[in-house]
Short mmCIF file of C-alpha atoms and ligand atoms in Angstrom, two decimals:
data_model
loop_
_atom_site.label_atom_id
_atom_site.label_comp_id
_atom_site.label_asym_id
_atom_site.label_seq_id
_atom_site.Cartn_x
_atom_site.Cartn_y
_atom_site.Cartn_z
CA MET A 1 30.55 43.61 15.89
CA SER A 2 28.18 43.14 18.79
CA LYS A 3 25.73 45.38 16.99
CA ARG A 4 25.80 43.16 13.96
CA LEU A 5 25.27 40.05 16.03
CA GLY A 6 22.37 41.74 17.74
CA PHE A 7 20.88 42.59 14.38
CA THR A 8 21.28 39.01 13.19
CA ALA A 9 19.64 37.70 16.32
CA VAL A 10 16.66 39.98 15.88
CA SER A 11 16.30 38.96 12.23
CA ALA A 12 16.42 35.32 13.19
CA THR A 13 13.76 35.79 15.85
CA LEU A 14 11.63 37.70 13.38
CA ALA A 15 11.99 34.98 10.80
CA LEU A 16 11.00 32.33 13.32
CA THR A 17 7.99 34.34 14.42
CA LEU A 18 6.92 34.85 10.85
CA ALA A 19 7.28 31.16 10.13
CA ALA A 20 5.17 30.38 13.20
CA CYS A 21 2.51 32.84 12.04
CA GLY A 22 2.63 31.14 8.69
CA GLY A 23 1.19 28.17 10.51
CA GLU A 24 3.85 25.59 9.76
CA GLY A 25 2.62 22.38 11.33
CA ALA A 26 4.53 19.52 12.89
CA GLY A 27 6.93 17.87 10.52
CA GLY A 28 7.73 21.21 8.90
CA SER A 29 4.77 21.03 6.59
CA GLY A 30 3.52 24.26 5.17
CA GLY A 31 0.90 22.30 3.31
CA ALA A 32 -2.77 21.67 3.93
CA GLY A 33 -3.94 24.05 6.61
CA GLY A 34 -0.60 25.85 6.30
CA GLY A 35 0.02 29.12 4.55
CA ALA A 36 3.76 29.49 4.16
CA GLU A 37 5.92 31.60 1.87
CA ALA A 38 7.29 29.78 -1.17
CA GLU A 39 10.83 30.58 -0.05
CA GLU A 40 10.38 28.41 3.01
CA LEU A 41 9.09 25.36 1.21
CA THR A 42 10.67 22.37 -0.45
CA ILE A 43 8.72 20.46 -3.05
CA GLY A 44 9.64 16.89 -3.86
CA VAL A 45 9.10 16.03 -7.52
CA SER A 46 9.22 12.33 -8.38
CA MET A 47 9.32 11.42 -12.07
CA PRO A 48 9.23 7.89 -13.50
CA THR A 49 11.95 7.70 -16.13
CA GLN A 50 14.38 9.56 -18.33
CA THR A 51 14.07 7.12 -21.21
CA SER A 52 11.18 9.12 -22.64
CA GLU A 53 11.60 12.75 -23.59
CA ARG A 54 8.29 13.81 -22.22
CA TRP A 55 9.22 12.94 -18.64
CA ILE A 56 12.52 14.79 -18.92
CA ALA A 57 10.63 17.84 -20.18
CA ASP A 58 8.01 17.41 -17.44
CA GLY A 59 10.68 17.31 -14.73
CA GLU A 60 12.50 20.34 -16.11
CA ASN A 61 9.32 22.35 -16.61
CA VAL A 62 8.02 21.63 -13.12
CA GLN A 63 11.38 22.41 -11.56
CA GLU A 64 11.86 25.67 -13.47
CA GLN A 65 8.37 26.92 -12.80
CA LEU A 66 8.50 26.05 -9.09
CA GLU A 67 11.89 27.68 -8.70
CA ALA A 68 10.62 30.79 -10.45
CA GLU A 69 7.99 30.99 -7.70
CA GLY A 70 10.70 30.73 -5.07
CA TYR A 71 10.28 27.10 -3.99
CA THR A 72 13.20 24.76 -3.39
CA VAL A 73 12.85 21.68 -5.59
CA ASP A 74 14.04 18.13 -5.00
CA LEU A 75 13.63 16.47 -8.43
CA GLN A 76 14.29 12.72 -8.75
CA TYR A 77 13.92 10.24 -11.61
CA ALA A 78 13.34 6.60 -10.74
CA GLY A 79 14.66 4.81 -13.83
CA ASP A 80 11.30 3.05 -14.28
CA ASP A 81 12.13 0.98 -11.18
CA ILE A 82 9.34 0.75 -8.60
CA PRO A 83 11.51 0.19 -5.47
CA THR A 84 13.71 3.13 -6.51
CA GLN A 85 10.70 5.42 -6.76
CA SER A 86 9.36 4.30 -3.36
CA GLN A 87 12.75 4.88 -1.79
CA GLN A 88 13.17 8.30 -3.39
CA ILE A 89 9.78 9.42 -2.10
CA ASP A 90 10.53 8.10 1.41
CA GLN A 91 13.74 10.05 1.34
CA MET A 92 12.02 13.25 0.21
CA ILE A 93 9.70 12.91 3.20
CA THR A 94 12.59 12.24 5.59
CA GLU A 95 14.43 15.26 4.26
CA GLY A 96 11.49 17.52 4.99
CA ALA A 97 9.56 17.93 1.75
CA ASP A 98 6.49 20.09 2.32
CA ILE A 99 4.55 19.05 -0.78
CA LEU A 100 4.99 16.10 -3.16
CA ILE A 101 4.35 15.98 -6.90
CA ILE A 102 4.46 12.39 -8.15
CA ALA A 103 4.24 10.77 -11.59
CA ALA A 104 4.03 7.12 -10.58
CA ILE A 105 5.64 4.20 -12.40
CA ASP A 106 3.16 1.73 -10.93
CA GLY A 107 0.08 3.62 -9.79
CA THR A 108 -0.78 0.95 -7.24
CA ALA A 109 2.61 0.69 -5.56
CA LEU A 110 2.83 3.90 -3.55
CA ALA A 111 0.14 3.54 -0.86
CA GLY A 112 2.80 3.10 1.87
CA GLN A 113 4.67 6.23 0.84
CA LEU A 114 1.45 8.20 0.70
CA GLU A 115 0.50 7.08 4.19
CA ASN A 116 3.83 8.34 5.37
CA ALA A 117 3.22 11.64 3.58
CA ALA A 118 -0.21 12.01 5.17
CA ALA A 119 1.21 11.28 8.62
CA ASN A 120 3.62 14.18 8.04
CA ASP A 121 0.88 16.48 6.76
CA ILE A 122 2.35 16.60 3.26
CA PRO A 123 -0.13 17.18 0.44
CA VAL A 124 0.33 14.86 -2.53
CA ILE A 125 -0.35 15.88 -6.12
CA ALA A 126 -0.55 13.01 -8.62
CA TYR A 127 1.11 14.21 -11.81
CA ASP A 128 -0.31 12.93 -15.12
CA ARG A 129 -0.77 9.37 -13.78
CA LEU A 130 -3.32 8.69 -11.06
CA ILE A 131 -2.03 7.05 -7.88
CA ARG A 132 -4.46 4.30 -6.98
CA ASP A 133 -5.64 2.50 -3.85
CA SER A 134 -4.83 5.33 -1.46
CA GLU A 135 -6.97 7.97 0.21
CA ASN A 136 -3.92 10.17 0.55
CA VAL A 137 -3.90 11.57 -2.99
CA ASP A 138 -4.98 15.17 -2.57
CA PHE A 139 -5.14 16.35 -6.18
CA TYR A 140 -4.55 15.12 -9.72
CA VAL A 141 -3.28 17.19 -12.65
CA THR A 142 -3.48 15.51 -16.04
CA PHE A 143 -4.87 15.66 -19.55
CA ASP A 144 -8.24 14.42 -20.70
CA ASN A 145 -7.03 10.84 -20.98
CA PHE A 146 -10.22 9.29 -22.36
CA GLU A 147 -10.18 11.98 -25.04
CA VAL A 148 -6.57 11.01 -25.90
CA GLY A 149 -7.84 7.53 -26.80
CA VAL A 150 -10.79 8.93 -28.75
CA ALA A 151 -8.39 11.20 -30.65
CA GLN A 152 -6.03 8.30 -31.39
CA ALA A 153 -8.85 6.20 -32.78
CA ASN A 154 -10.15 9.08 -34.88
CA ALA A 155 -6.63 9.69 -36.18
CA LEU A 156 -6.47 6.02 -37.18
CA LEU A 157 -9.78 6.31 -39.06
CA THR A 158 -8.61 9.51 -40.73
CA GLY A 159 -5.32 7.91 -41.74
CA LEU A 160 -7.23 4.99 -43.26
CA GLY A 161 -9.48 7.40 -45.17
CA LEU A 162 -12.63 6.24 -43.40
CA GLN A 163 -13.20 9.80 -42.22
CA THR A 164 -11.76 13.25 -42.79
CA ALA A 165 -9.71 15.12 -40.20
CA ASP A 166 -12.83 17.03 -39.15
CA GLY A 167 -14.84 13.85 -38.63
CA GLN A 168 -16.84 13.80 -41.88
CA PRO A 169 -17.21 10.49 -43.77
CA GLY A 170 -14.13 9.72 -45.87
CA THR A 171 -13.79 8.19 -49.29
CA ALA A 172 -12.58 4.75 -48.12
CA THR A 173 -14.99 2.04 -47.04
CA GLY A 174 -12.76 -0.81 -45.85
CA PRO A 175 -12.68 -3.45 -44.61
CA PHE A 176 -9.25 -2.74 -43.14
CA ASN A 177 -7.03 -5.00 -41.09
CA ILE A 178 -5.87 -3.31 -37.91
CA GLU A 179 -3.98 -4.29 -34.76
CA LEU A 180 -4.33 -2.78 -31.31
CA PHE A 181 -1.64 -1.79 -28.83
CA ALA A 182 -2.13 -0.50 -25.29
CA GLY A 183 0.13 0.93 -22.59
CA SER A 184 1.40 -0.52 -19.33
CA LEU A 185 -1.29 -2.16 -17.21
CA ASP A 186 0.11 -0.67 -14.01
CA ASP A 187 -0.56 2.82 -15.41
CA ASN A 188 -4.15 3.94 -14.93
CA ASN A 189 -3.88 6.07 -18.07
CA ALA A 190 -3.45 2.98 -20.24
CA PHE A 191 -7.07 2.01 -19.50
CA PHE A 192 -8.40 5.48 -20.27
CA PHE A 193 -6.52 5.61 -23.57
CA PHE A 194 -7.68 2.13 -24.60
CA ASP A 195 -11.28 2.63 -23.48
CA GLY A 196 -11.43 5.97 -25.27
CA ALA A 197 -10.07 4.40 -28.46
CA MET A 198 -12.39 1.40 -28.28
CA SER A 199 -15.42 3.66 -27.80
CA VAL A 200 -14.74 4.74 -31.39
CA LEU A 201 -13.33 1.52 -32.88
CA GLN A 202 -15.62 -1.15 -31.39
CA PRO A 203 -18.70 -0.28 -33.48
CA LEU A 204 -16.57 -0.46 -36.63
CA ILE A 205 -15.09 -3.78 -35.53
CA ASP A 206 -18.62 -5.02 -34.86
CA ASP A 207 -19.88 -4.02 -38.32
CA GLY A 208 -16.84 -5.50 -40.09
CA THR A 209 -15.31 -2.22 -41.34
CA LEU A 210 -12.27 -2.94 -39.17
CA VAL A 211 -10.86 -6.43 -38.70
CA VAL A 212 -8.43 -7.23 -35.89
CA LYS A 213 -6.95 -10.17 -37.69
CA SER A 214 -4.97 -11.48 -34.72
CA GLY A 215 -8.17 -11.55 -32.67
CA GLN A 216 -6.29 -9.80 -29.86
CA THR A 217 -8.78 -7.16 -28.80
CA SER A 218 -8.53 -7.10 -25.01
CA ILE A 219 -6.32 -4.58 -23.22
CA GLU A 220 -4.49 -7.46 -21.53
CA GLN A 221 -3.53 -8.85 -24.93
CA ALA A 222 -2.63 -5.44 -26.33
CA ALA A 223 -0.67 -4.12 -23.33
CA ILE A 224 3.04 -3.28 -23.41
CA LEU A 225 4.74 -3.43 -20.02
CA ARG A 226 6.40 -0.08 -19.07
CA TRP A 227 5.47 1.24 -22.52
CA GLN A 228 8.71 -0.16 -23.92
CA GLN A 229 9.65 0.26 -27.56
CA GLU A 230 11.49 -3.08 -27.82
CA THR A 231 8.57 -4.98 -26.28
CA ALA A 232 6.24 -3.33 -28.78
CA GLN A 233 8.54 -4.24 -31.67
CA ARG A 234 8.57 -7.89 -30.56
CA ARG A 235 4.79 -8.01 -30.25
CA MET A 236 4.35 -6.50 -33.72
CA GLU A 237 6.81 -9.05 -35.12
CA ASP A 238 4.85 -11.85 -33.48
CA LEU A 239 1.56 -10.50 -34.84
CA LEU A 240 2.97 -10.30 -38.37
CA THR A 241 4.24 -13.86 -38.18
CA SER A 242 1.13 -15.34 -36.64
CA ALA A 243 -1.69 -13.41 -38.35
CA TYR A 244 -0.29 -12.05 -41.62
CA ASN A 245 1.73 -14.91 -43.06
CA ASP A 246 -1.03 -15.68 -45.58
CA GLY A 247 -0.23 -12.74 -47.88
CA SER A 248 -2.68 -10.40 -46.19
CA ARG A 249 -1.54 -6.99 -45.03
CA VAL A 250 -2.03 -4.91 -41.95
CA ASP A 251 -3.50 -1.53 -42.82
CA GLY A 252 -3.42 0.28 -39.50
CA VAL A 253 -2.12 0.03 -35.97
CA LEU A 254 -3.55 1.76 -32.91
CA SER A 255 -0.55 2.80 -30.85
CA PRO A 256 -0.91 4.66 -27.55
CA TYR A 257 2.57 6.23 -27.34
CA ASP A 258 5.28 7.39 -29.76
CA GLY A 259 7.94 5.06 -28.32
CA ILE A 260 5.63 2.09 -28.91
CA SER A 261 4.86 3.46 -32.38
CA ARG A 262 8.54 3.48 -33.29
CA GLY A 263 8.88 -0.15 -32.18
CA ILE A 264 5.87 -1.07 -34.30
CA ILE A 265 7.25 0.84 -37.31
CA THR A 266 10.63 -0.90 -37.04
CA ALA A 267 8.91 -4.30 -37.05
CA LEU A 268 6.79 -3.29 -40.06
CA GLN A 269 9.80 -1.96 -41.99
CA ASN A 270 11.80 -5.12 -41.21
CA ALA A 271 8.90 -7.11 -42.66
CA GLY A 272 9.02 -5.15 -45.92
CA TYR A 273 6.43 -2.46 -45.36
CA GLY A 274 7.27 1.11 -46.35
CA SER A 275 7.80 0.95 -50.11
CA ALA A 276 5.65 2.34 -52.90
CA ALA A 277 4.27 -1.14 -53.56
CA ASN A 278 3.78 -1.96 -49.89
CA ALA A 279 2.79 1.21 -48.07
CA ILE A 280 3.55 1.56 -44.39
CA PRO A 281 0.35 1.04 -42.36
CA VAL A 282 -1.31 3.95 -40.57
CA VAL A 283 0.30 4.15 -37.13
CA THR A 284 -0.94 6.51 -34.38
CA GLY A 285 0.99 7.80 -31.35
CA GLN A 286 1.13 10.15 -28.39
CA ASP A 287 3.42 12.79 -26.88
CA ALA A 288 4.85 14.42 -30.01
CA GLU A 289 8.31 13.04 -29.26
CA ILE A 290 10.80 14.61 -31.62
CA ALA A 291 11.84 11.33 -33.29
CA SER A 292 8.19 10.62 -34.06
CA VAL A 293 7.45 14.15 -35.21
CA LYS A 294 10.20 13.66 -37.78
CA LEU A 295 8.69 10.32 -38.81
CA ILE A 296 5.37 12.11 -39.23
CA ALA A 297 6.98 14.88 -41.30
CA ASP A 298 8.57 12.13 -43.43
CA GLY A 299 5.25 10.32 -43.93
CA VAL A 300 6.28 7.23 -41.95
CA GLN A 301 4.19 7.63 -38.78
CA SER A 302 0.70 8.94 -39.44
CA SER A 303 -0.13 10.99 -36.33
CA THR A 304 0.56 11.74 -32.71
CA ILE A 305 -1.37 13.34 -29.88
CA PHE A 306 0.22 16.50 -28.52
CA LYS A 307 -0.02 17.10 -24.81
CA ASP A 308 1.62 20.38 -23.86
CA THR A 309 3.64 19.37 -20.81
CA ARG A 310 4.50 23.03 -20.16
CA LEU A 311 0.84 23.60 -19.32
CA LEU A 312 0.71 20.48 -17.16
CA ALA A 313 3.73 21.69 -15.21
CA GLU A 314 1.98 25.04 -14.78
CA GLN A 315 -1.09 23.32 -13.34
CA ALA A 316 1.07 21.34 -10.93
CA VAL A 317 2.61 24.60 -9.74
CA VAL A 318 -0.82 26.21 -9.37
CA ALA A 319 -1.98 23.22 -7.29
CA ALA A 320 1.19 23.23 -5.16
CA THR A 321 0.80 26.95 -4.53
CA ALA A 322 -2.80 26.48 -3.41
CA PHE A 323 -1.68 23.83 -0.91
CA ALA A 324 1.18 26.07 0.23
CA GLU A 325 -1.35 28.78 0.96
CA GLY A 326 -3.49 26.38 2.94
CA GLU A 327 -6.16 26.15 0.27
CA GLU A 328 -7.60 23.46 -1.98
CA PRO A 329 -6.58 23.69 -5.64
CA GLU A 330 -9.36 24.37 -8.09
CA ALA A 331 -10.57 21.23 -9.89
CA ASN A 332 -12.37 21.12 -13.24
CA ASP A 333 -13.31 17.45 -12.85
CA THR A 334 -14.57 15.87 -9.64
CA GLU A 335 -16.16 12.74 -11.09
CA THR A 336 -13.90 10.84 -13.45
CA TYR A 337 -10.86 9.74 -11.50
CA ASP A 338 -11.87 7.16 -8.92
CA ASN A 339 -8.64 5.64 -7.61
CA GLY A 340 -10.34 2.66 -6.00
CA VAL A 341 -10.69 4.42 -2.63
CA LYS A 342 -11.98 7.86 -3.53
CA VAL A 343 -12.67 10.16 -6.44
CA VAL A 344 -9.64 12.42 -6.69
CA PRO A 345 -10.36 16.06 -7.57
CA SER A 346 -8.62 16.69 -10.87
CA TYR A 347 -7.58 19.34 -13.32
CA LEU A 348 -7.73 18.06 -16.92
CA LEU A 349 -6.03 19.76 -19.86
CA PRO A 350 -7.10 19.39 -23.50
CA VAL A 351 -5.11 17.50 -26.15
CA GLU A 352 -4.47 18.03 -29.87
CA THR A 353 -4.07 15.63 -32.77
CA VAL A 354 -1.06 16.24 -35.01
CA PHE A 355 -0.80 15.01 -38.61
CA ALA A 356 2.03 16.14 -40.91
CA ASP A 357 0.07 19.25 -41.88
CA ASP A 358 -0.26 20.33 -38.25
CA ILE A 359 3.41 20.20 -37.26
CA GLN A 360 4.02 23.85 -38.10
CA SER A 361 0.91 25.33 -36.50
CA VAL A 362 0.71 23.12 -33.41
CA LEU A 363 4.32 22.25 -32.55
CA ILE A 364 6.59 24.82 -34.15
CA ASP A 365 4.47 27.97 -33.79
CA SER A 366 3.96 27.15 -30.09
CA GLU A 367 7.76 26.75 -29.74
CA TYR A 368 7.41 23.20 -28.46
CA TRP A 369 9.91 22.16 -31.15
CA THR A 370 11.88 24.26 -33.61
CA ALA A 371 11.80 23.62 -37.35
CA GLU A 372 15.48 22.59 -37.10
CA GLU A 373 14.72 20.00 -34.42
CA VAL A 374 11.92 18.53 -36.52
CA GLU A 375 14.25 18.42 -39.52
CA ALA A 376 16.97 16.67 -37.49
CA GLY A 377 14.59 14.39 -35.56
CA GLN A 378 16.24 15.29 -32.30
CA ALA A 379 16.12 17.92 -29.60
CA ASP A 380 18.84 20.56 -29.45
C1 BGC B 1 1.36 9.26 -20.21
C2 BGC B 1 1.66 9.30 -21.68
C3 BGC B 1 2.95 8.56 -21.98
C4 BGC B 1 2.99 7.22 -21.31
C5 BGC B 1 4.34 6.57 -21.46
C6 BGC B 1 1.39 7.85 -19.73
O1 BGC B 1 1.06 7.79 -18.40
O2 BGC B 1 0.13 9.87 -19.97
O3 BGC B 1 1.78 10.63 -22.10
O4 BGC B 1 3.02 8.34 -23.36
O5 BGC B 1 2.68 7.33 -19.95
O6 BGC B 1 5.34 7.32 -20.87
#
């Protein structure tokens, strides 16, 4: 008995010594300047909402991949409520998180939490959405967000027949009536998506090929708070009533996100679009949500932009591991993402446009969705 106790005591001392050698700083951080074993570290993962599939998948992917590396994970969803997210992050810090991975609801609302993290030596990785107005964002993993907007605009032009899928001139000449939707103004990505899209669309609006009949061309007019489907449906209904009650039709809608696209499509269908005589307008999207992939397969939604969240999770894990080892993660962009205080070193992943013909090769072959899920329009 006494032997066993002795053995335990030695192991405990050894473990403590090893931890000390690992360079754990005050506040239990194994982060910047640290160099701790994964097994000793807890990573707080703060996700915005479970109302959109992609964030559920993001949370699960990050958790699984971190746990596979041996980290302990504290994963929280904030129900798209800003005070809840702030409180969850504060709590992660209090409970000893060593590294934080955060997808913000409102990118400007977390400066206080990040100050607290910095005071405790906790590296912060902004996940997909940039955290603004804080110098305490250490790294940013995301997709090429400007390119998402460019791809959405090109998909709109392809859907309208103004160009082919590989960017060659199409058979249609226009003019076409289009309407523009944007994301939530508190999400930095919304600006990148809209700016990217307008870099393609503006010249065609200027030369009359595209007509925004409502006249609502600013991001403030086009924005949908919290990216909500119902809000998008209401705005589309309002646009149809105010700008298309003279017998004219809307030919295309720039939509930044599949949930918004479904709201737009519902409004269009309720107004009589979607028959042989009154074709559904070309509607774009983003995220390859399963309900929208089905709509694309069925010829209702025109396109989406696929962002492989498994790869994003992987990058977050790579970045967290670098911090855990006391190193800086490797960036592939050190110029684009100025958060108002500093340019945050970033790792950007590429994106892919998906039309009906691409569902098999891009989404099913990569095992993002199964053929059965696409058929059913819902995840297993
Ligand atoms: C993400 C998009 C997503 C949107 C709504 C953005 O920050 O980058 O992928 O569609 O939020 O959840």
